[in-house]
XYZ file of C-alpha atoms in Angstrom:
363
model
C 63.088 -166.371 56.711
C 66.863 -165.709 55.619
C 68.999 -164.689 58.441
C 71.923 -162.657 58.046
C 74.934 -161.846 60.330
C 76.100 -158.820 61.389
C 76.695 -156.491 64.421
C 76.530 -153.325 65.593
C 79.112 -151.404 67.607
C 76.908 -150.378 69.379
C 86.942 -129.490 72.772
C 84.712 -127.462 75.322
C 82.093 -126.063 72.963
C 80.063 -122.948 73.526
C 76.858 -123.830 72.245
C 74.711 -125.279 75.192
C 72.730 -128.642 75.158
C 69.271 -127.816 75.655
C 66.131 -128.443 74.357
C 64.377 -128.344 70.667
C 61.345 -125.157 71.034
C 58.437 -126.817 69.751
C 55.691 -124.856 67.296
C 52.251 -124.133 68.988
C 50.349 -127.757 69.208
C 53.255 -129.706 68.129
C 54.571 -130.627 71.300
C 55.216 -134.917 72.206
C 53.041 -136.078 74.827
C 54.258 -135.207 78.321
C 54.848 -139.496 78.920
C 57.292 -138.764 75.660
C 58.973 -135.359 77.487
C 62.908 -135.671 78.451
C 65.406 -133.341 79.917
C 67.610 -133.912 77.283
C 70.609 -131.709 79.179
C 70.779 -134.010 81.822
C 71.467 -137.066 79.463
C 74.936 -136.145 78.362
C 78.198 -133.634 78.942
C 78.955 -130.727 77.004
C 80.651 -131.787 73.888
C 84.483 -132.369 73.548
C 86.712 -132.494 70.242
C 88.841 -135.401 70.475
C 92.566 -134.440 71.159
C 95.816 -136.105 70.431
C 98.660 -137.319 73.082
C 99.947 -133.900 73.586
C 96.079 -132.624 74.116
C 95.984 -130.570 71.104
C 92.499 -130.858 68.909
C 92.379 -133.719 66.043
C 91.514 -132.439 62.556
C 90.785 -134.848 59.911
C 90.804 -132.624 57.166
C 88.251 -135.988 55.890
C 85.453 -135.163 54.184
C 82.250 -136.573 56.085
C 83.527 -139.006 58.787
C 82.066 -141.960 60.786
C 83.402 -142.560 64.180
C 83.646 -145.403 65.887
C 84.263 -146.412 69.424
C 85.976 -149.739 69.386
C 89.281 -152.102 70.779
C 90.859 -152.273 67.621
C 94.144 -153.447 69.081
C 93.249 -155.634 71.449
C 94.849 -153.618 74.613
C 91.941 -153.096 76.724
C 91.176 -149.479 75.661
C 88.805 -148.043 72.358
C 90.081 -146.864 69.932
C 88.563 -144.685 67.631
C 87.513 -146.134 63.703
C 87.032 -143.773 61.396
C 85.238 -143.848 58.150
C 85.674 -141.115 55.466
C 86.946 -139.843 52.308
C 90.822 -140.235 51.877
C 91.202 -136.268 51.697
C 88.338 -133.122 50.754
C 88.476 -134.128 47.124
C 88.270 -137.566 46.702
C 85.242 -139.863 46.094
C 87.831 -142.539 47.815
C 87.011 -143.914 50.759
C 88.904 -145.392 53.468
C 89.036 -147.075 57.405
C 91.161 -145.338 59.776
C 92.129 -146.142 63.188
C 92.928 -143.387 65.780
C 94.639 -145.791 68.469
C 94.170 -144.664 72.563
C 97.005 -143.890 73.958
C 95.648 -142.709 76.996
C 93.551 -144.151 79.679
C 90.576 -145.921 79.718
C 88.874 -142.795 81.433
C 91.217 -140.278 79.664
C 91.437 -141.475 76.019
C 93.352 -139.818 73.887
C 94.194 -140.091 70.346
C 96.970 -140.882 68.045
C 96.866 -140.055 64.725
C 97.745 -142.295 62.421
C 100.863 -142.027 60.508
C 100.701 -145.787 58.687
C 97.653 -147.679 60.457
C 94.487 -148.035 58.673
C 91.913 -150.567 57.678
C 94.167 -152.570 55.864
C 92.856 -155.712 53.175
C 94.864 -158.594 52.404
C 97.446 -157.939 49.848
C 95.466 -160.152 47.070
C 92.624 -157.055 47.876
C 94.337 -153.759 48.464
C 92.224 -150.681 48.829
C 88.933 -150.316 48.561
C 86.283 -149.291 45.838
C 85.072 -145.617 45.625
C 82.564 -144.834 48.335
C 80.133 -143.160 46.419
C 79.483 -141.037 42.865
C 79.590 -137.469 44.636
C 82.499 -135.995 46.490
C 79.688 -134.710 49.468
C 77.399 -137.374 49.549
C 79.875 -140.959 50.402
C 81.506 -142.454 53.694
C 82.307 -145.295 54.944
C 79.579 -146.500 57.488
C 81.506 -148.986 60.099
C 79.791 -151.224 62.418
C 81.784 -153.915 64.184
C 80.768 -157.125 64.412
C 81.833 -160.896 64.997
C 80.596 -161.429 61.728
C 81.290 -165.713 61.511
C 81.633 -166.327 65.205
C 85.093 -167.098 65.543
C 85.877 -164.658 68.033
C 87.633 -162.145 65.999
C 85.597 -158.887 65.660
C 84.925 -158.354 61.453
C 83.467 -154.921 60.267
C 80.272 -154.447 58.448
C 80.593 -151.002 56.030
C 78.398 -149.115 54.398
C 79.654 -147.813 51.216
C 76.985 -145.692 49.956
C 77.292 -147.126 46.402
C 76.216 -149.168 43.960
C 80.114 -151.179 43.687
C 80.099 -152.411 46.989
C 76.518 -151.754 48.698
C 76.768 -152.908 52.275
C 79.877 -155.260 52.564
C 81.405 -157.643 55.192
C 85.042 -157.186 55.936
C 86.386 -160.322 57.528
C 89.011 -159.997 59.989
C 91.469 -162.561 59.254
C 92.383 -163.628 62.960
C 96.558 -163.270 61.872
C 96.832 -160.244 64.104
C 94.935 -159.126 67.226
C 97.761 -156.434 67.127
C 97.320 -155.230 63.601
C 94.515 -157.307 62.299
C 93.665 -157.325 58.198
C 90.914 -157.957 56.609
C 89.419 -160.039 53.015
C 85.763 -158.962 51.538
C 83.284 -161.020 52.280
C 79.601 -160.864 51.237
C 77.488 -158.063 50.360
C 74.430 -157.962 52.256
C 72.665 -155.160 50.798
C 73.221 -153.897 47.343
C 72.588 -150.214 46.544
C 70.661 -149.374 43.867
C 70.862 -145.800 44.183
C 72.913 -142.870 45.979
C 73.065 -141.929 49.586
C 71.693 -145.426 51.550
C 73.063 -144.576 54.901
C 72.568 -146.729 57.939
C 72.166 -146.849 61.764
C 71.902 -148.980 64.805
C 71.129 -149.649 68.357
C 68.620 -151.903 69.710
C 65.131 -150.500 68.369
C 63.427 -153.727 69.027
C 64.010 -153.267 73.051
C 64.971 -157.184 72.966
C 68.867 -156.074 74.392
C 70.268 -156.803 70.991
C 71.739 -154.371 68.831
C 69.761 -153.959 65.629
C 70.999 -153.001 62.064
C 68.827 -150.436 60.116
C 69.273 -150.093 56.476
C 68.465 -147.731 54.532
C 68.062 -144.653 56.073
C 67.323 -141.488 54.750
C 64.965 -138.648 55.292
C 61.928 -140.489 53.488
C 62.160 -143.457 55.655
C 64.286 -146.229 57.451
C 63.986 -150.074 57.859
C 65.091 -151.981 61.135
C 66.275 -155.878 60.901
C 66.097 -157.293 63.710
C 68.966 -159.011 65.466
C 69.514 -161.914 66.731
C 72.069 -163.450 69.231
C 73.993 -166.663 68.638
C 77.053 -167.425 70.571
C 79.375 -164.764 70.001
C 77.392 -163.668 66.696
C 74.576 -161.803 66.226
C 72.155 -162.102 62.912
C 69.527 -160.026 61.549
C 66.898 -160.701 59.186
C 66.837 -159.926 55.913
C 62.789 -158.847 56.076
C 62.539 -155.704 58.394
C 60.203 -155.642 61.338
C 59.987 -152.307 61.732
C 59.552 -149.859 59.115
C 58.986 -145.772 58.574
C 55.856 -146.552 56.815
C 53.831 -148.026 59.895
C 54.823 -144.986 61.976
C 53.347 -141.665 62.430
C 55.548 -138.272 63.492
C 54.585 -136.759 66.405
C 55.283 -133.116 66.021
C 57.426 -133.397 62.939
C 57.327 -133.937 59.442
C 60.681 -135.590 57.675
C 62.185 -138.840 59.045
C 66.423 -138.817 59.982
C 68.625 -137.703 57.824
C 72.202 -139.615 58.958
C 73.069 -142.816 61.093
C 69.947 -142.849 63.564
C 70.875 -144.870 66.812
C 68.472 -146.673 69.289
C 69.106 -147.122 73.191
C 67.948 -146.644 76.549
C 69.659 -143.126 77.010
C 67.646 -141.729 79.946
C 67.400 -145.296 81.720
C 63.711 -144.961 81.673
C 62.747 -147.105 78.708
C 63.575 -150.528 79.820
C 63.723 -153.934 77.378
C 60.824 -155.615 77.068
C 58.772 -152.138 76.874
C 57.019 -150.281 74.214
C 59.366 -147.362 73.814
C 62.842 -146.796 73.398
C 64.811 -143.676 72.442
C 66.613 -142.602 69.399
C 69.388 -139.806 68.414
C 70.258 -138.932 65.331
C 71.999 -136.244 63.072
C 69.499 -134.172 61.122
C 70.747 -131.586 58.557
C 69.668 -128.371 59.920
C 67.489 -126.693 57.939
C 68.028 -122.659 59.563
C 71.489 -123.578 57.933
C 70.395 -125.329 54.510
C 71.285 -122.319 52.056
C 74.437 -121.311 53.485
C 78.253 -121.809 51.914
C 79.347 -125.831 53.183
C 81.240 -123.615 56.107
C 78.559 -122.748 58.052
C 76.354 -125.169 57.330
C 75.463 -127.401 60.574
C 73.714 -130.630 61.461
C 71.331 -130.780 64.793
C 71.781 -134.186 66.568
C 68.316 -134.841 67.538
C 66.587 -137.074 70.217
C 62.905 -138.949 69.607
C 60.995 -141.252 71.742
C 59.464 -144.341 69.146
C 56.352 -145.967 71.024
C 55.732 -149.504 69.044
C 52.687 -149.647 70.593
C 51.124 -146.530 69.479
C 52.925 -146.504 66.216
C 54.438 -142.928 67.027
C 57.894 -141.116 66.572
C 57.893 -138.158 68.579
C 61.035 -135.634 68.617
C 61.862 -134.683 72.446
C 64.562 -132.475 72.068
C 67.745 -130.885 70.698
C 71.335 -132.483 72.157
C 73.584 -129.891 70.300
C 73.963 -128.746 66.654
C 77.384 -129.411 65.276
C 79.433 -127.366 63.833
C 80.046 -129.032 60.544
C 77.964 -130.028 57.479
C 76.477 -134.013 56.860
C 77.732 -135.352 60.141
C 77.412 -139.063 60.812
C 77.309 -140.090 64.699
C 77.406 -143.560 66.624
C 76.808 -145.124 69.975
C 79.457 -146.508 72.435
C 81.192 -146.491 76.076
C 84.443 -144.395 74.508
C 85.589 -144.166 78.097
C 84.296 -147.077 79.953
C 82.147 -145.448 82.799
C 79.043 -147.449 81.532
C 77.542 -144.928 80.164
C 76.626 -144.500 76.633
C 78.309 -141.729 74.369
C 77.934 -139.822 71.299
C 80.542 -139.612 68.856
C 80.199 -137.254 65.352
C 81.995 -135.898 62.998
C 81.238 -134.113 59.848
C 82.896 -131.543 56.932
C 82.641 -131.123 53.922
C 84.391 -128.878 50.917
C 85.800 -126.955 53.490
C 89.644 -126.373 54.460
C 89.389 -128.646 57.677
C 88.857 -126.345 60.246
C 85.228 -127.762 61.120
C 87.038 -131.872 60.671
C 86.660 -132.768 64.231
C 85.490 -135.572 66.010
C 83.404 -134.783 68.848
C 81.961 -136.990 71.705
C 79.162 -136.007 74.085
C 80.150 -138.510 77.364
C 77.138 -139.924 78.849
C 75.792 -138.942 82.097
C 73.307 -142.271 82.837
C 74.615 -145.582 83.807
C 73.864 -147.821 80.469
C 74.198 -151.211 82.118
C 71.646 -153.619 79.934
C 68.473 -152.438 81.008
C 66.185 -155.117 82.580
C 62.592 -155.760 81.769
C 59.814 -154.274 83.850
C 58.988 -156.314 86.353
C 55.454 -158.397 86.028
């Protein structure tokens, strides 16, 4: 079996978190049922060193939660479109310059993602000005202690690429292409994470899109962790539980609630869903629902528990990560599209649960 590397990184709002209404009959299970409200805080746009609220003015967006400079704090990595009509695509890093509990963010005026100067710039994200990002998931790709960045490009030029972090810089590091480890025959192959095997390592699932998803598992090795190139899970041994299309963006699997420890059956996954009360309206009021579902292994279910909050912005992309180091997992999105920015923000939802690596039940 070939075995790949790679890793996964792991303002007030008025609309209330609360749950998903369920048609007649449709309902999960009761063993499946979660109070999603208590899982996380209201949402929060992300705000600059003078508090006031970031706006990208990117189309799409990826965030990331991650120490890019090496000072103790995460930063924020963002991939998207180098302006609203572009099908480039770039990295950008939002550096904390805040606290640890109190990020906040700078914007940045000169750092970015940068390649080595052989390799400046990278190749077009993808062959539609809506459809492309930049998918990042950090990883210590080769083991040598520097963290290198896995990216999903979302077409057919680059597929799913390794950027290796050179090691010259823990300041200000650069990075070289490495090896492709998916290619992509066709558009809009987006990507997730999280550990859906419940083994305690982080997972890398590629593709994703509504018709289905495919996990490879990970593996842990020293400071790197691998995944196989044949999936172990896939959408096509699982049945829906009160639903009927599978996740539309970046679908991420954890232990929210605490309740789902490794070594069982289930774990939880959230993910961003285009809403569908929203499909036929103008990109500016479009939405996308960030969704929770409970995926049994042993009954070969996905059941959807509930509704975290629907975000104000069109094809939002969303990650995992401890953005303020309280040990609890967080949300971070972001999203726009064709619009004039006002709807570019990057939004976390801080976790309420303690997210300490859960332990296996005991025997």
């Amino acid at each position: 079996m070939r075995v790949r590397a790679v890793g996964i990184a792991c303002a007030a709002a008025c609309v209330v978190l609360g749950p998903r209404p369920f048609p007649a009959g449709e309902a999960p299970p009761a063993k499946y049922r979660l109070d999603v409200k208590a899982l996380f805080q209201e949402p929060e746009a992300i705000r600059d060193q003078a508090g006031k609220t970031i706006l990208t003015r990117r189309a799409v967006g990826h965030p990331v939660a991650w120490d890019f400079n090496g000072d103790g704090k995460k930063d924020i990595l963002l991939g998207c479109h180098r302006n609203m009509d572009t099908v480039a695509a770039e990295i950008l890093v939002l550096e904390n310059v805040g606290t640890k509990r109190e990020p906040r963010f700078q914007w940045p005026t000169r750092k970015a993602v940068c390649l080595e100067k052989a390799q400046r710039g990278f190749s077009v994200s993808c062959g539609c000005k809506s459809g492309g990002t930049f998918e990042v998931h950090p990883v210590d790709y080769n083991g040598d202690g520097h963290f290198d960045l896995v990216v999903n490009t979302y077409w057919q030029t680059d597929g799913v690429r390794v950027l290796l972090n050179t090691g010259e810089s823990r300041t200000a590091p650069t990075f070289t292409r490495g090896e492709v480890l998916h290619q992509i025959a066709s558009h809009g192959r987006r990507s997730g994470g999280g550990d859906w095997t419940g083994d305690g390592v982080a997972d890398f699932v590629f593709p994703v899109n509504h018709y289905g998803w495919a996990v490879h598992p990970g593996v842990r090795d020293g400071r790197r962790v691998t995944f196989a190139g044949k999936p172990a899970l896939t959408s096509g041994k699982f049945k829906i539980v009160g639903g009927k299309r599978w996740f539309d963006y970046s679908p991420h699997a954890w232990n929210f609630s605490g309740r789902r420890p490794t070594g069982g059956n289930e774990v939880e996954i959230i993910a961003a869903n285009d809403d569908p009360a929203s499909r036929e309206k103008p990109f500016s009021e479009k939405r996308t629902n960030l969704e929770m579902f409970v995926l049994d292994r042993q009954a070969g279910t996905v059941a959807p528990v509930g509704r975290l909050w629907s975000v104000p912005a069109a094809y939002a992309r969303m990650s995992i990560g401890d953005l303020n180091d309280d040990g609890c997992i967080d949300l971070l999105t972001a999203g726009g599209v064709f619009t004039r920015g006002q709807d570019t923000k990057i939004w976390v939802l801080y976790g309420k649960v303690k997210n300490t690596p859960p332990k296996p039940p005991a025997k």
